[in-house]
CSV table of C-alpha atoms in Angstrom, one decimal:
chain,number,residue,atom,x,y,z
A,243,MET,CA,-24.2,42.2,-63.1
A,244,SER,CA,-25.4,39.0,-61.4
A,245,ALA,CA,-24.6,35.6,-62.9
A,246,THR,CA,-27.2,33.9,-65.1
A,247,VAL,CA,-28.3,30.7,-63.5
A,248,LEU,CA,-30.6,28.0,-64.9
A,249,TYR,CA,-32.2,25.5,-62.6
A,250,ASP,CA,-32.9,22.6,-64.8
A,251,TYR,CA,-32.9,18.9,-65.3
A,252,TRP,CA,-30.9,17.3,-68.1
A,253,ARG,CA,-33.7,15.3,-69.7
A,254,SER,CA,-36.4,18.0,-69.2
A,255,SER,CA,-37.7,19.1,-72.6
A,256,ALA,CA,-38.7,22.5,-71.2
A,257,SER,CA,-35.2,23.0,-69.8
A,258,TYR,CA,-33.7,21.8,-73.1
A,259,ARG,CA,-35.5,24.6,-75.0
A,260,VAL,CA,-34.1,27.3,-72.7
A,261,ARG,CA,-30.6,25.9,-72.9
A,262,ILE,CA,-30.8,26.2,-76.7
A,263,ALA,CA,-32.1,29.8,-76.5
A,264,LEU,CA,-29.4,30.8,-74.0
A,265,ASN,CA,-26.7,29.4,-76.3
A,266,LEU,CA,-28.2,31.1,-79.3
A,267,ALA,CA,-28.0,34.4,-77.3
A,268,GLY,CA,-24.3,33.7,-76.5
A,269,ILE,CA,-25.0,34.1,-72.8
A,270,ASP,CA,-22.7,32.6,-70.2
A,271,TRP,CA,-24.8,30.7,-67.8
A,272,GLN,CA,-24.5,28.2,-65.0
A,273,SER,CA,-26.6,25.1,-64.7
A,274,ILE,CA,-27.8,24.1,-61.3
A,275,PRO,CA,-29.5,20.6,-61.6
A,276,VAL,CA,-32.8,19.9,-60.0
A,277,ASP,CA,-33.1,16.1,-59.8
A,278,LEU,CA,-36.6,15.4,-60.8
A,279,VAL,CA,-36.2,11.6,-60.2
A,280,ALA,CA,-35.1,12.2,-56.6
A,281,GLY,CA,-38.0,14.6,-56.1
A,282,ALA,CA,-35.8,17.7,-55.7
A,283,HIS,CA,-38.4,19.8,-57.5
A,284,ARG,CA,-40.8,19.3,-54.6
A,285,SER,CA,-38.4,20.5,-52.0
A,286,ALA,CA,-39.1,23.7,-50.1
A,287,GLU,CA,-36.1,25.3,-51.6
A,288,HIS,CA,-37.2,24.8,-55.1
A,289,LEU,CA,-40.9,25.6,-54.4
A,290,ALA,CA,-39.6,28.9,-53.2
A,291,ARG,CA,-38.2,29.5,-56.7
A,292,ASN,CA,-41.2,28.1,-58.5
A,293,PRO,CA,-44.5,27.3,-56.6
A,294,GLN,CA,-45.4,25.0,-59.5
A,295,GLY,CA,-42.5,22.8,-58.6
A,296,LEU,CA,-41.3,22.7,-62.2
A,297,VAL,CA,-38.1,23.3,-64.2
A,298,PRO,CA,-36.7,25.4,-65.7
A,299,VAL,CA,-36.2,28.5,-63.5
A,300,LEU,CA,-33.9,31.1,-65.0
A,301,GLU,CA,-32.3,33.9,-63.0
A,302,ILE,CA,-31.1,36.6,-65.4
A,303,ASP,CA,-30.9,40.4,-65.5
A,304,GLY,CA,-31.7,40.6,-61.8
A,305,GLN,CA,-35.0,38.7,-62.4
A,306,SER,CA,-36.3,35.2,-61.9
A,307,PHE,CA,-38.4,33.6,-64.7
A,308,THR,CA,-40.4,30.4,-65.0
A,309,GLN,CA,-42.2,28.7,-67.9
A,310,SER,CA,-39.9,27.8,-70.8
A,311,LEU,CA,-41.9,29.5,-73.6
A,312,ALA,CA,-42.1,32.7,-71.6
A,313,ILE,CA,-38.3,32.5,-70.9
A,314,VAL,CA,-37.5,32.0,-74.6
A,315,GLN,CA,-39.7,34.9,-75.5
A,316,TYR,CA,-37.9,37.1,-73.0
A,317,LEU,CA,-34.5,36.1,-74.4
A,318,ASP,CA,-35.8,36.7,-77.9
A,319,SER,CA,-37.1,40.2,-77.0
A,320,THR,CA,-34.1,41.3,-75.0
A,321,ARG,CA,-31.3,39.7,-77.1
A,322,GLU,CA,-32.9,40.2,-80.5
A,323,LEU,CA,-32.6,36.5,-81.5
A,324,GLY,CA,-35.1,36.7,-84.3
A,325,LEU,CA,-36.9,33.5,-83.3
A,326,VAL,CA,-40.2,34.6,-84.7
A,327,PRO,CA,-41.0,36.9,-87.7
A,328,THR,CA,-42.0,40.6,-87.2
A,329,ASP,CA,-45.0,40.2,-89.5
A,330,PRO,CA,-48.0,39.4,-87.2
A,331,ALA,CA,-49.4,36.8,-89.5
A,332,GLN,CA,-46.1,35.0,-90.1
A,333,ARG,CA,-45.3,35.3,-86.4
A,334,ALA,CA,-48.6,33.6,-85.5
A,335,MET,CA,-47.9,30.7,-88.0
A,336,VAL,CA,-44.4,30.1,-86.6
A,337,GLU,CA,-45.8,30.2,-83.0
A,338,ALA,CA,-48.6,27.8,-83.9
A,339,LEU,CA,-46.0,25.4,-85.4
A,340,ALA,CA,-43.9,25.6,-82.2
A,341,HIS,CA,-46.9,25.3,-79.9
A,342,SER,CA,-48.2,22.2,-81.7
A,343,VAL,CA,-45.5,20.3,-79.9
A,344,ALA,CA,-44.7,22.5,-76.9
A,345,ILE,CA,-48.3,23.0,-75.8
A,346,ASP,CA,-50.2,20.1,-77.3
A,347,VAL,CA,-47.8,17.1,-77.2
A,348,HIS,CA,-45.3,17.8,-74.5
A,349,PRO,CA,-47.7,18.3,-71.5
A,350,VAL,CA,-49.4,14.9,-72.0
A,351,CYS,CA,-46.0,13.3,-72.2
A,352,ASN,CA,-44.6,14.9,-69.1
A,353,LEU,CA,-43.3,12.1,-66.9
A,354,SER,CA,-45.6,13.0,-64.0
A,355,VAL,CA,-48.6,12.8,-66.2
A,356,VAL,CA,-47.5,9.5,-67.7
A,357,LYS,CA,-46.7,8.1,-64.3
A,358,HIS,CA,-50.2,9.0,-63.0
A,359,ALA,CA,-51.9,7.6,-66.2
A,360,THR,CA,-49.9,4.3,-66.4
A,361,ALA,CA,-48.7,3.8,-62.8
A,362,GLY,CA,-45.2,3.9,-64.4
A,363,GLN,CA,-45.7,0.4,-65.7
A,364,GLU,CA,-44.5,-1.0,-69.0
A,365,PRO,CA,-45.5,-1.5,-71.8
A,366,ALA,CA,-48.3,1.0,-70.9
A,367,ARG,CA,-45.8,3.9,-70.4
A,368,THR,CA,-44.1,3.4,-73.7
A,369,GLU,CA,-47.4,2.9,-75.6
A,370,TRP,CA,-48.7,6.1,-74.0
A,371,MET,CA,-45.7,8.1,-75.3
A,372,GLN,CA,-45.9,6.7,-78.8
A,373,HIS,CA,-49.6,7.2,-78.9
A,374,PHE,CA,-49.2,11.0,-78.5
A,375,ILE,CA,-45.7,11.7,-79.9
A,376,THR,CA,-46.0,9.9,-83.2
A,377,PRO,CA,-49.2,11.7,-84.5
A,378,GLY,CA,-48.0,15.0,-82.9
A,379,LEU,CA,-44.9,14.9,-85.1
A,380,ALA,CA,-46.9,13.8,-88.1
A,381,ALA,CA,-49.0,17.0,-87.7
A,382,PHE,CA,-45.8,19.1,-87.2
A,383,GLU,CA,-44.6,17.6,-90.5
A,384,SER,CA,-47.7,18.7,-92.3
A,385,LEU,CA,-47.6,22.2,-90.8
A,386,LEU,CA,-44.0,22.4,-92.1
A,387,GLU,CA,-45.4,22.4,-95.7
A,388,GLY,CA,-46.1,26.1,-95.2
A,389,PHE,CA,-42.4,26.9,-94.7
A,390,GLU,CA,-39.2,26.3,-96.6
A,391,GLN,CA,-36.7,24.3,-94.7
A,392,ALA,CA,-33.6,26.3,-95.6
A,393,PRO,CA,-32.3,24.5,-93.7
A,394,PHE,CA,-34.1,25.1,-90.4
A,395,CYS,CA,-37.8,24.6,-89.8
A,396,THR,CA,-38.9,28.0,-91.1
A,397,GLY,CA,-35.9,29.5,-92.8
A,398,GLU,CA,-32.2,30.2,-92.8
A,399,GLN,CA,-31.8,30.5,-89.0
A,400,PRO,CA,-33.1,28.6,-86.0
A,401,SER,CA,-36.6,29.7,-85.0
A,402,LEU,CA,-38.9,29.1,-82.1
A,403,ALA,CA,-40.1,26.0,-84.0
A,404,ASP,CA,-36.7,24.4,-84.0
A,405,ILE,CA,-36.2,25.2,-80.3
A,406,CYS,CA,-39.5,23.3,-79.5
A,407,LEU,CA,-39.0,20.5,-82.1
A,408,ILE,CA,-35.6,19.3,-81.1
A,409,PRO,CA,-36.4,18.4,-77.5
A,410,GLN,CA,-39.5,16.6,-78.7
A,411,LEU,CA,-37.4,14.5,-81.1
A,412,TYR,CA,-35.1,13.6,-78.3
A,413,ASN,CA,-38.2,12.2,-76.5
A,414,ALA,CA,-39.4,10.5,-79.7
A,415,GLU,CA,-36.1,8.6,-80.0
A,416,ARG,CA,-36.0,7.8,-76.3
A,417,TRP,CA,-39.5,6.2,-76.5
A,418,GLY,CA,-39.3,4.7,-80.0
A,419,ALA,CA,-41.9,7.0,-81.6
A,420,ASP,CA,-41.5,6.7,-85.3
A,421,PHE,CA,-41.0,9.9,-87.4
A,422,SER,CA,-39.1,8.2,-90.3
A,423,GLN,CA,-41.8,9.3,-92.7
A,424,CYS,CA,-41.3,13.0,-91.8
A,425,PRO,CA,-38.6,14.2,-94.3
A,426,ARG,CA,-39.0,17.9,-93.5
A,427,ILE,CA,-38.5,17.2,-89.8
A,428,ILE,CA,-35.5,15.1,-90.5
A,429,LYS,CA,-33.9,17.8,-92.7
A,430,ALA,CA,-34.4,20.5,-90.0
A,431,ALA,CA,-33.1,18.1,-87.3
A,432,GLU,CA,-30.0,17.5,-89.3
A,433,ALA,CA,-29.3,21.2,-89.5
A,434,CYS,CA,-29.9,21.7,-85.8
A,435,SER,CA,-27.6,18.8,-84.9
A,436,GLU,CA,-24.7,20.6,-86.5
A,437,HIS,CA,-25.4,23.9,-84.8
A,438,PRO,CA,-23.2,24.6,-81.8
A,439,ALA,CA,-26.1,26.1,-79.7
A,440,PHE,CA,-28.1,22.9,-80.1
A,441,MET,CA,-25.1,20.6,-79.6
A,442,ALA,CA,-24.2,22.2,-76.3
A,443,ALA,CA,-27.7,22.1,-75.0
A,444,HIS,CA,-28.3,18.4,-75.8
A,445,PRO,CA,-29.1,16.2,-72.8
A,446,ASP,CA,-25.9,14.1,-73.4
A,447,ALA,CA,-23.9,17.2,-72.9
A,448,MET,CA,-25.7,17.9,-69.6
A,449,GLN,CA,-26.0,14.4,-68.1
A,450,PRO,CA,-24.6,14.2,-64.6
């Protein structure tokens, strides 16, 4: 069987999600960094892997996959990770919780978007991040009321919601977005911080 290879960037939220899922699945994988700051994602070599010029790209099971949520779903389906409930209604609720940050908050806080909107200037860049991340996390906190944090976002084991939340919290801390008034988020984050799969996927563990 061919090796599992993840083309990623250490600070990429999308890559961070996939690293967590790979670790939860207990898969041995190799990281090949794609330096976004240096523009490596726009190289012909990387565009051949992903015409969007984005990370992550995961090579696994003789296939090549893009888009972090699609990759996580593939890993969940093929490795039976139990990241979402089997009940259709409960599944939709967990997915909505996860998507509230992965689809609604993350894209507008992508560095390429922020650079275009603010010309990469401070304090505009930091203000932009805080403007979207802080209310996004507040909404996530409210959505968590529908679940019991025992101790993770939606129950006794990590779910898709935890996989999407934790990278967003890394960005929140990086940009000074306040979530101190979100006790449910803080409780779930504490549980994740002690889980080996999350610890090994943290950007600090991947930094070049």
